[in-house]
mmCIF file of C-alpha atoms in Angstrom:
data_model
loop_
_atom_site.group_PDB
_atom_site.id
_atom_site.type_symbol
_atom_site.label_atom_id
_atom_site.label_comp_id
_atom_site.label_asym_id
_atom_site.label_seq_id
_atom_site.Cartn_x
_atom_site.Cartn_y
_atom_site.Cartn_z
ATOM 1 C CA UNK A 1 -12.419 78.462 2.077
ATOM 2 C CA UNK A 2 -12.237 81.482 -0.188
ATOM 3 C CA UNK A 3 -10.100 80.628 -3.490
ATOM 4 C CA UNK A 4 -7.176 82.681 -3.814
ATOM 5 C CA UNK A 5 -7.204 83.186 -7.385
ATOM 6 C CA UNK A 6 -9.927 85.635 -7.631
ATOM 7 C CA UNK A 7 -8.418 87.942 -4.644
ATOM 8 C CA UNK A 8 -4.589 87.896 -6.292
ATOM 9 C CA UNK A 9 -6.261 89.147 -9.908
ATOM 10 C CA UNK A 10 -7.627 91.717 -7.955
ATOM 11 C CA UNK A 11 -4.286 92.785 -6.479
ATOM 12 C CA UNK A 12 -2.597 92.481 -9.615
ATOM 13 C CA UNK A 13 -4.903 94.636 -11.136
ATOM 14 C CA UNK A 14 -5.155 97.351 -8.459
ATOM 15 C CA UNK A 15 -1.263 97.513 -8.586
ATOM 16 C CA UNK A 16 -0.965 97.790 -12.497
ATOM 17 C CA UNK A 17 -3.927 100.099 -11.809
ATOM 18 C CA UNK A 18 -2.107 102.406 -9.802
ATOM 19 C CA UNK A 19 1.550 102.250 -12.157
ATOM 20 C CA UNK A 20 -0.690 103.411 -15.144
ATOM 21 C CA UNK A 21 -1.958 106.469 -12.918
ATOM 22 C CA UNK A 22 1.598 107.335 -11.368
ATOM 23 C CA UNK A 23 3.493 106.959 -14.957
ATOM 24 C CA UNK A 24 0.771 109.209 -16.754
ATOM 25 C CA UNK A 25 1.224 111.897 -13.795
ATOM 26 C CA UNK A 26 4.869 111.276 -14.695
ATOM 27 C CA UNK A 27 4.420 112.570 -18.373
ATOM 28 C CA UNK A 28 5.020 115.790 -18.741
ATOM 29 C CA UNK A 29 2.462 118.281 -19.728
ATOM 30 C CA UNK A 30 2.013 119.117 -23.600
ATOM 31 C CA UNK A 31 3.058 122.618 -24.391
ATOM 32 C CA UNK A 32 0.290 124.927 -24.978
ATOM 33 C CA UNK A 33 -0.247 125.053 -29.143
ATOM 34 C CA UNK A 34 0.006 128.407 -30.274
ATOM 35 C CA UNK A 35 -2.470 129.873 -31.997
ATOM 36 C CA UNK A 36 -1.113 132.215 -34.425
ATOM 37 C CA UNK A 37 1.540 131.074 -35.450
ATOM 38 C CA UNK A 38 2.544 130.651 -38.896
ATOM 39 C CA UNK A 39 1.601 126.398 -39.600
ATOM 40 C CA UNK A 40 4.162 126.584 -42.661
ATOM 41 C CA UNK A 41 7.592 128.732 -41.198
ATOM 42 C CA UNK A 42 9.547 128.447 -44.277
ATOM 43 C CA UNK A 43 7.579 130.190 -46.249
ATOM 44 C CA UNK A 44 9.254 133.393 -48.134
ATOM 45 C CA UNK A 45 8.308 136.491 -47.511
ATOM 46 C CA UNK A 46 4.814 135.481 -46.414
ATOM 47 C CA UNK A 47 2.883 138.104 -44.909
ATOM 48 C CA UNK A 48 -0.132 136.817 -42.839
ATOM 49 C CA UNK A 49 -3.527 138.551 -42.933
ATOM 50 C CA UNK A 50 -5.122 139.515 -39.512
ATOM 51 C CA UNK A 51 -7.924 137.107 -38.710
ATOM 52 C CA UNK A 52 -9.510 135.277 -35.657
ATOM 53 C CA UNK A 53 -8.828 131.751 -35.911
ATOM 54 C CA UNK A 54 -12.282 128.915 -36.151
ATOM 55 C CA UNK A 55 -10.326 126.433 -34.500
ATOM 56 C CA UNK A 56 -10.152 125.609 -30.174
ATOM 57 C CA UNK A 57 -8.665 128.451 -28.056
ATOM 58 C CA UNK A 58 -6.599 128.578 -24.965
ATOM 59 C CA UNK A 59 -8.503 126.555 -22.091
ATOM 60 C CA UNK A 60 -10.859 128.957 -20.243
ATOM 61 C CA UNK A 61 -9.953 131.608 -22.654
ATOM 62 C CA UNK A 62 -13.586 133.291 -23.849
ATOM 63 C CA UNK A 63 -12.744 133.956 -27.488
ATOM 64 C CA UNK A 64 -15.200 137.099 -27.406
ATOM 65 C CA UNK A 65 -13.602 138.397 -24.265
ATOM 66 C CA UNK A 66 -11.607 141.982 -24.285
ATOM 67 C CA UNK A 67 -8.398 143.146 -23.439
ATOM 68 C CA UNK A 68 -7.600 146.613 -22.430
ATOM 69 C CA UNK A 69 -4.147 147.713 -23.207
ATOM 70 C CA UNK A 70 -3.137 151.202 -21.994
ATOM 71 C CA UNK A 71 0.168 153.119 -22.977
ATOM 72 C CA UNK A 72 1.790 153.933 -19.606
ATOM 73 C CA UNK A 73 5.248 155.866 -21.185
ATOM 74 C CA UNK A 74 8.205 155.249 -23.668
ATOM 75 C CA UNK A 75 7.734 151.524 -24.747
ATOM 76 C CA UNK A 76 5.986 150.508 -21.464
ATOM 77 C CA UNK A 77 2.327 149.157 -22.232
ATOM 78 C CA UNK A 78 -0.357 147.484 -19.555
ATOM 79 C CA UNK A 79 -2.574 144.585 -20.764
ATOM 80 C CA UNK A 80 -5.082 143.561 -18.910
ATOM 81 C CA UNK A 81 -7.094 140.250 -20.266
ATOM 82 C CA UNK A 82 -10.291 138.814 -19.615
ATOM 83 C CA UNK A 83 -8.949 136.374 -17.031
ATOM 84 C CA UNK A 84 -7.053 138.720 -14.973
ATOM 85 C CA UNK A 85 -3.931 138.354 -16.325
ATOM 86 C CA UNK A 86 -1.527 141.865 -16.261
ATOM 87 C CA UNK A 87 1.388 142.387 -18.273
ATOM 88 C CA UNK A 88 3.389 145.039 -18.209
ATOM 89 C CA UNK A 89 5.870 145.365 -21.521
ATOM 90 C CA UNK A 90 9.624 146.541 -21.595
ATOM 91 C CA UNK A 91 9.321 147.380 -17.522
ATOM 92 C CA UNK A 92 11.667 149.041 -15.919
ATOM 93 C CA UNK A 93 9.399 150.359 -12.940
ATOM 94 C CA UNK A 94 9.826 154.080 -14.669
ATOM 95 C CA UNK A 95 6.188 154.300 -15.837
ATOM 96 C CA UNK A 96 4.440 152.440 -12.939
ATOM 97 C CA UNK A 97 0.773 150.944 -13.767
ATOM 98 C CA UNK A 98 -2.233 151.316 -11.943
ATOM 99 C CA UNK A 99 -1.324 148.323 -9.649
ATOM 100 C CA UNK A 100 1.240 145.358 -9.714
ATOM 101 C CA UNK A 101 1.430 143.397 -12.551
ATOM 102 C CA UNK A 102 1.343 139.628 -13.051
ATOM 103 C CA UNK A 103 3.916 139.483 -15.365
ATOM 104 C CA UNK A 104 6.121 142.138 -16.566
ATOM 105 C CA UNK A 105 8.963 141.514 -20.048
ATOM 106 C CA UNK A 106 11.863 143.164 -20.127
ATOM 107 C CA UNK A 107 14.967 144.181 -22.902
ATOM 108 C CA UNK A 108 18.021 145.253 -22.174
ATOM 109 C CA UNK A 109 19.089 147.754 -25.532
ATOM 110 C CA UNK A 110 18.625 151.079 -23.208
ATOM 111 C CA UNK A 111 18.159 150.786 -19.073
ATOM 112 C CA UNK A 112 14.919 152.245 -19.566
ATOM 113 C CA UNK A 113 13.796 149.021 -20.938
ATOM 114 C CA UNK A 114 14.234 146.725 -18.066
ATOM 115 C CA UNK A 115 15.162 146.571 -14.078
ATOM 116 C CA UNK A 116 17.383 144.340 -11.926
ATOM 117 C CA UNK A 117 15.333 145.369 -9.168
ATOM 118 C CA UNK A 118 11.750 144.459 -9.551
ATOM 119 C CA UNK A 119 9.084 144.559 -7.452
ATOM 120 C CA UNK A 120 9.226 141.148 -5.487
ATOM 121 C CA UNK A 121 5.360 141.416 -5.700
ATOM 122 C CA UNK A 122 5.904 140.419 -9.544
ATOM 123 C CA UNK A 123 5.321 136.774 -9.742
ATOM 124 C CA UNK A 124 6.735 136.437 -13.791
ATOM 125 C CA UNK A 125 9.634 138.681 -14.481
ATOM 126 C CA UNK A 126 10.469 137.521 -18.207
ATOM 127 C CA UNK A 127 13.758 138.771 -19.715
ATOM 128 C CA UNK A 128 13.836 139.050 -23.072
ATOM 129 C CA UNK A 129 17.824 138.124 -23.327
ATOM 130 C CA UNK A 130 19.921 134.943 -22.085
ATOM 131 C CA UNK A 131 22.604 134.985 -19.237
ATOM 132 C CA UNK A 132 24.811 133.434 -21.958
ATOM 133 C CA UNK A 133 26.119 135.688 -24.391
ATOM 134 C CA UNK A 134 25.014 135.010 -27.779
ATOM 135 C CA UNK A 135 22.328 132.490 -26.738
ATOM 136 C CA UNK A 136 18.407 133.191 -27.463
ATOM 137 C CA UNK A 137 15.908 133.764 -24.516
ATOM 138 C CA UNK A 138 13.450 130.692 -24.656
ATOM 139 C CA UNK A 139 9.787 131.902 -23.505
ATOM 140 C CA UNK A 140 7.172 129.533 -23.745
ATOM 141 C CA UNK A 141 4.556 129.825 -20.850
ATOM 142 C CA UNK A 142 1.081 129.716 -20.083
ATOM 143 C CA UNK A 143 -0.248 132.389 -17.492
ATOM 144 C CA UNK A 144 -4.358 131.905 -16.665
ATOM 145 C CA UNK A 145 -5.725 132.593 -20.068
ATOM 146 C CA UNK A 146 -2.800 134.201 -21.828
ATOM 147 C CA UNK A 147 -0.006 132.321 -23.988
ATOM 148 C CA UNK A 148 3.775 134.073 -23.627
ATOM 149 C CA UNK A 149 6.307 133.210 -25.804
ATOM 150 C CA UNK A 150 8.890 135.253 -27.662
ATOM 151 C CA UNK A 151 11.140 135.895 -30.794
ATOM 152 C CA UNK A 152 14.195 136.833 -30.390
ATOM 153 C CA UNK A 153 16.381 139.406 -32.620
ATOM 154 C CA UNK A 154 19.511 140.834 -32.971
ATOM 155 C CA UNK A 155 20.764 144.245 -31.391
ATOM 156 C CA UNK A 156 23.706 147.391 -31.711
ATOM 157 C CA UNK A 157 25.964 146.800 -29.311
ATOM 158 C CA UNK A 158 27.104 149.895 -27.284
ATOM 159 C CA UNK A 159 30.853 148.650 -28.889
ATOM 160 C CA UNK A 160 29.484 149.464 -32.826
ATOM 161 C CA UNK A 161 29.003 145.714 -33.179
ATOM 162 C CA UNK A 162 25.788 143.357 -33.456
ATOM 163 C CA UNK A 163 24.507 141.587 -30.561
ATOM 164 C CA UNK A 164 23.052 138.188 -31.388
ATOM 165 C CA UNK A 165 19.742 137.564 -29.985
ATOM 166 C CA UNK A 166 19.937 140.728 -27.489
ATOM 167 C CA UNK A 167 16.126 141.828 -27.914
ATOM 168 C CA UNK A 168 12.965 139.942 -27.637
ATOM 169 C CA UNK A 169 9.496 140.489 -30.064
ATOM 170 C CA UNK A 170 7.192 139.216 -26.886
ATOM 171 C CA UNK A 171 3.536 137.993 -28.508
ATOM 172 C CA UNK A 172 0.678 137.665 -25.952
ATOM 173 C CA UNK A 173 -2.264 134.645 -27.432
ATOM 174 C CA UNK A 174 -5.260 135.790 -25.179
ATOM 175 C CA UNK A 175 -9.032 135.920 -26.263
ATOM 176 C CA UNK A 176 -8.438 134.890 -29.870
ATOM 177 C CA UNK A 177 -6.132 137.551 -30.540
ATOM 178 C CA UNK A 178 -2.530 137.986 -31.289
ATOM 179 C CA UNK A 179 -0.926 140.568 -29.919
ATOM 180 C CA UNK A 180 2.822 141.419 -30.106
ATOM 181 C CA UNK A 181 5.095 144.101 -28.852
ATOM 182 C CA UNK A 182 8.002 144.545 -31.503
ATOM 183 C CA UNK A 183 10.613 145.222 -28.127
ATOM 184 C CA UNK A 184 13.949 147.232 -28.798
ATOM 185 C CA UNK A 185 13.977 146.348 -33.127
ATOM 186 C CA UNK A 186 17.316 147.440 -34.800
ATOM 187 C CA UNK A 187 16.720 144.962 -37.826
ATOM 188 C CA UNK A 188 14.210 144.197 -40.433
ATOM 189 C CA UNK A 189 12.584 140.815 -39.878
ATOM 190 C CA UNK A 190 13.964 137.867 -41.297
ATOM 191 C CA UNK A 191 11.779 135.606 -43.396
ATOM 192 C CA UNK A 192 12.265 133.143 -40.259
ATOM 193 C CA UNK A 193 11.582 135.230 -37.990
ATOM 194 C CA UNK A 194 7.937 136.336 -39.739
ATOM 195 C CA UNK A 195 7.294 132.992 -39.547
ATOM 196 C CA UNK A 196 8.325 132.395 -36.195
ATOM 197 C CA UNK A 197 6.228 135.508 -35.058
ATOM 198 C CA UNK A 198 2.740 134.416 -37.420
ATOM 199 C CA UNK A 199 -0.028 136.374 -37.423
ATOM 200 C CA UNK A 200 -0.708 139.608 -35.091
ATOM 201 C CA UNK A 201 -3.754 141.402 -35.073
ATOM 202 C CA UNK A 202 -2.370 144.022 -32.329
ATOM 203 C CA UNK A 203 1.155 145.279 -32.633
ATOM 204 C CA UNK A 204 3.086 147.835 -30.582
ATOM 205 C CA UNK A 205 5.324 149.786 -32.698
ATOM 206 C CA UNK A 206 8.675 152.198 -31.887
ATOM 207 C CA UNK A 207 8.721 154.763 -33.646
ATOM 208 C CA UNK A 208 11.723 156.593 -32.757
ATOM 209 C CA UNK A 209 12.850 157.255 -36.069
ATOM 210 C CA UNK A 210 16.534 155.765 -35.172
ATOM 211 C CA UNK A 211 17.265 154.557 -31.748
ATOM 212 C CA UNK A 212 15.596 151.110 -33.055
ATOM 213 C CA UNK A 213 15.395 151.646 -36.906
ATOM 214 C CA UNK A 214 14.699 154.272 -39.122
ATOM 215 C CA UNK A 215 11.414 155.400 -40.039
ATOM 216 C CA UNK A 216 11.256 153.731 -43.378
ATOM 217 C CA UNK A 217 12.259 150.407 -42.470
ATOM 218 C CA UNK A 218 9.888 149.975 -39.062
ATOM 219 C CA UNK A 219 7.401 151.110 -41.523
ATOM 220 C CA UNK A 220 7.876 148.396 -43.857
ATOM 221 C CA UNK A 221 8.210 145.511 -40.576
ATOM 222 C CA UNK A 222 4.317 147.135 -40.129
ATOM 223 C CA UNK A 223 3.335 147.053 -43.935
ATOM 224 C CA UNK A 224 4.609 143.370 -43.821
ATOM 225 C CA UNK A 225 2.751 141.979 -40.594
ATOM 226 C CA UNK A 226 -0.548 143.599 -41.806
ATOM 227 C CA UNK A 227 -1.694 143.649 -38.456
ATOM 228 C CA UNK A 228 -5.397 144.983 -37.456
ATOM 229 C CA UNK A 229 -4.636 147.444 -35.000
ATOM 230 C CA UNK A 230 -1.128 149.328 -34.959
ATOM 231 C CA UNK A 231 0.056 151.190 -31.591
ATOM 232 C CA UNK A 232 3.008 153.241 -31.654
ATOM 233 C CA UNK A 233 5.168 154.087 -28.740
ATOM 234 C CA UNK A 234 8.908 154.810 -27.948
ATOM 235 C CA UNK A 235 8.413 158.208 -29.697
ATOM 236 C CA UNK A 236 11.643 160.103 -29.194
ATOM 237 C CA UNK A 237 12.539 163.152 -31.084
ATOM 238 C CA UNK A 238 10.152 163.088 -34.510
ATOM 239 C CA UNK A 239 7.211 164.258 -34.567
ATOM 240 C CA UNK A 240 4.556 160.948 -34.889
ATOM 241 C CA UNK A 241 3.462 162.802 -38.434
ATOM 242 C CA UNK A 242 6.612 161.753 -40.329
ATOM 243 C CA UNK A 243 6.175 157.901 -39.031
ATOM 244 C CA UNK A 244 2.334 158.087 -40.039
ATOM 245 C CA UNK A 245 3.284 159.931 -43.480
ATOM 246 C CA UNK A 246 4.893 156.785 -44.805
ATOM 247 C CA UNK A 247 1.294 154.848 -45.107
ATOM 248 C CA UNK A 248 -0.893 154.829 -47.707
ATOM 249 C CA UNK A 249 -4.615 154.782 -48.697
ATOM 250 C CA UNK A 250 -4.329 151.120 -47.326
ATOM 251 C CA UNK A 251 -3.863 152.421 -43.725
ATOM 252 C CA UNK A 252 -6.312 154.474 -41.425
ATOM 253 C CA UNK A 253 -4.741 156.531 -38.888
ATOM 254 C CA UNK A 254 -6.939 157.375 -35.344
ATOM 255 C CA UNK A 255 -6.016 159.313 -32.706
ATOM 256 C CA UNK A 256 -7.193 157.779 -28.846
ATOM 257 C CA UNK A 257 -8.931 160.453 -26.359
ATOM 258 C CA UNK A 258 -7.445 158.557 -23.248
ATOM 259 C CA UNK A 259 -4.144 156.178 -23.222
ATOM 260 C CA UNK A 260 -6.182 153.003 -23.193
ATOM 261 C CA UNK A 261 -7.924 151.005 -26.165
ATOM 262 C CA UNK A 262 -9.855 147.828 -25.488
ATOM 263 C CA UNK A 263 -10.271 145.368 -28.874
ATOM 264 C CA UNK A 264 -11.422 141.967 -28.897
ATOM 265 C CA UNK A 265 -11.470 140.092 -31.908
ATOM 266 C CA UNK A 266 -15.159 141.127 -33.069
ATOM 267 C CA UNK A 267 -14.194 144.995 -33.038
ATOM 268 C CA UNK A 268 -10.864 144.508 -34.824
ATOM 269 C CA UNK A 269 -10.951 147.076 -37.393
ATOM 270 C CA UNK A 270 -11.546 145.301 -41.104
ATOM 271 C CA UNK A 271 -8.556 148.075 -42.517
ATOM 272 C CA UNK A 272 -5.539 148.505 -40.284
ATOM 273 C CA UNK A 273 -5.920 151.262 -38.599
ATOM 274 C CA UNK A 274 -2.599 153.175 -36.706
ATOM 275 C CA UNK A 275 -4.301 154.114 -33.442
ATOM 276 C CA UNK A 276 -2.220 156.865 -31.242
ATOM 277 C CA UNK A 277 -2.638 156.509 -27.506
ATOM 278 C CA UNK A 278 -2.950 159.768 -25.524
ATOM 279 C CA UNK A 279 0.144 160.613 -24.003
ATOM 280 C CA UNK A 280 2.785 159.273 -27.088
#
């Protein structure tokens, strides 16, 4: 006769086997660690220098990979990233891309920011405000290769008054680079709030000259961020000269031959350049 022993260690073991393998299933997943954001967020008025990071990237995310973003119309942009990931920014189905997007982000300043009747073909329709009055929109998601999250910052209200947390800076961490669209902006950046946002090598600018800010302060948000590449959009009334009059020696300015630009983070330019998409 077979001893027992030796079979009931064996079922013992199996079970506390299979607990160890249901409670780490049970854990939940680690949020994705972003990449460019600032390490120390208390420090003042910090301004963090455009640079591709030496450390891991975002699983299956090929650091020398490109993204092509395209101006589409008013603050709407299309990124497309090297895993097939498409975002359209501020959507509000007005300035259609070239086929659904993935994921489209939204802000609710002006209706031609955002929709309450998207395409139901969208899978992520990200607003960039809460349901609850006052409260901040909390966007932290990973979509194939790209890393969403937001900061949020305070608008007008149509009343004359100051909306807390009513617009949202959305940053896209894809392919080594930071990339962050600036949204409906009707303040100067907080010291927080730089360090909340971190480092952005691509940054989509308004550059209304007073729906969202003034000309002088959106130009010192840019000065600030030092980001490589600078892409203005919600033009609306000035001409784009008097915006791109307020940089220096320290900024090139380009003009685009088509509404699309494709950077990775080996053809970053070394000086920040202010690149104006066809059709702005």
């Amino acid at each position: 006769m077979m001893p027992r022993f030796p079979v009931l260690a064996a079922f013992f073991l199996s079970m506390i086997f299979c607990w160890s393998v249901a409670h780490a299933q049970q854990k939940p997943v680690r949020p994705q660690p972003s990449q460019c954001q600032a390490i120390a967020q208390s420090l003042p008025k910090a301004s963090f220098a455009s640079f591709s990071p030496a450390g891991p990237t975002l699983a299956n995310d090929p650091i020398d990979g490109d993204v092509k973003i395209t101006f589409l119309g008013h603050a709407t942009l299309f990124i497309e990233t090297p895993g097939g990931v498409s975002i359209a920014t501020d959507y509000s189905g007005a300035y259609p891309p070239p086929y659904t997007p993935e994921v489209v982000t939204m802000n609710k300043a002006h209706p031609s920011h955002y929709t309450l009747t998207p395409d139901p073909a969208i899978r992520y329709v990200l607003h960039g405000w809460s349901d609850t009055p006052g409260e901040p929109a909390k966007i932290r998601m990973t979509v194939g290769d790209t890393l969403i999250r937001n900061v949020v910052t305070d608008i007008r209200s149509w009343g004359g008054g100051i909306e807390a947390n009513g617009n949202s800076i959305f940053i896209f961490e894809v392919a080594g680079l930071c990339i962050g669209h600036l949204g409906h902006l009707h303040f100067e950046l907080t010291d927080q709030q730089y360090a909340e946002i971190g480092r952005l090598d691509v940054v989509m600018v308004p550059v209304d000259g007073g729906l969202t800010m003034g000309a002088d302060s959106m130009s010192r948000v840019v000065k600030r961020l030092r980001s490589s590449l600078i892409l203005p959009m919600h033009r609306w009334g000035p001409p784009i000269d008097q915006f791109l009059a307020l940089f220096g020696p320290d900024f090139d300015v380009g003009y685009a031959p088509t509404p699309s630009v494709t950077v990775s983070v080996k053809t970053l330019p070394r000086k920040p350049l202010i690149y104006v998409l066809k059709g702005l």
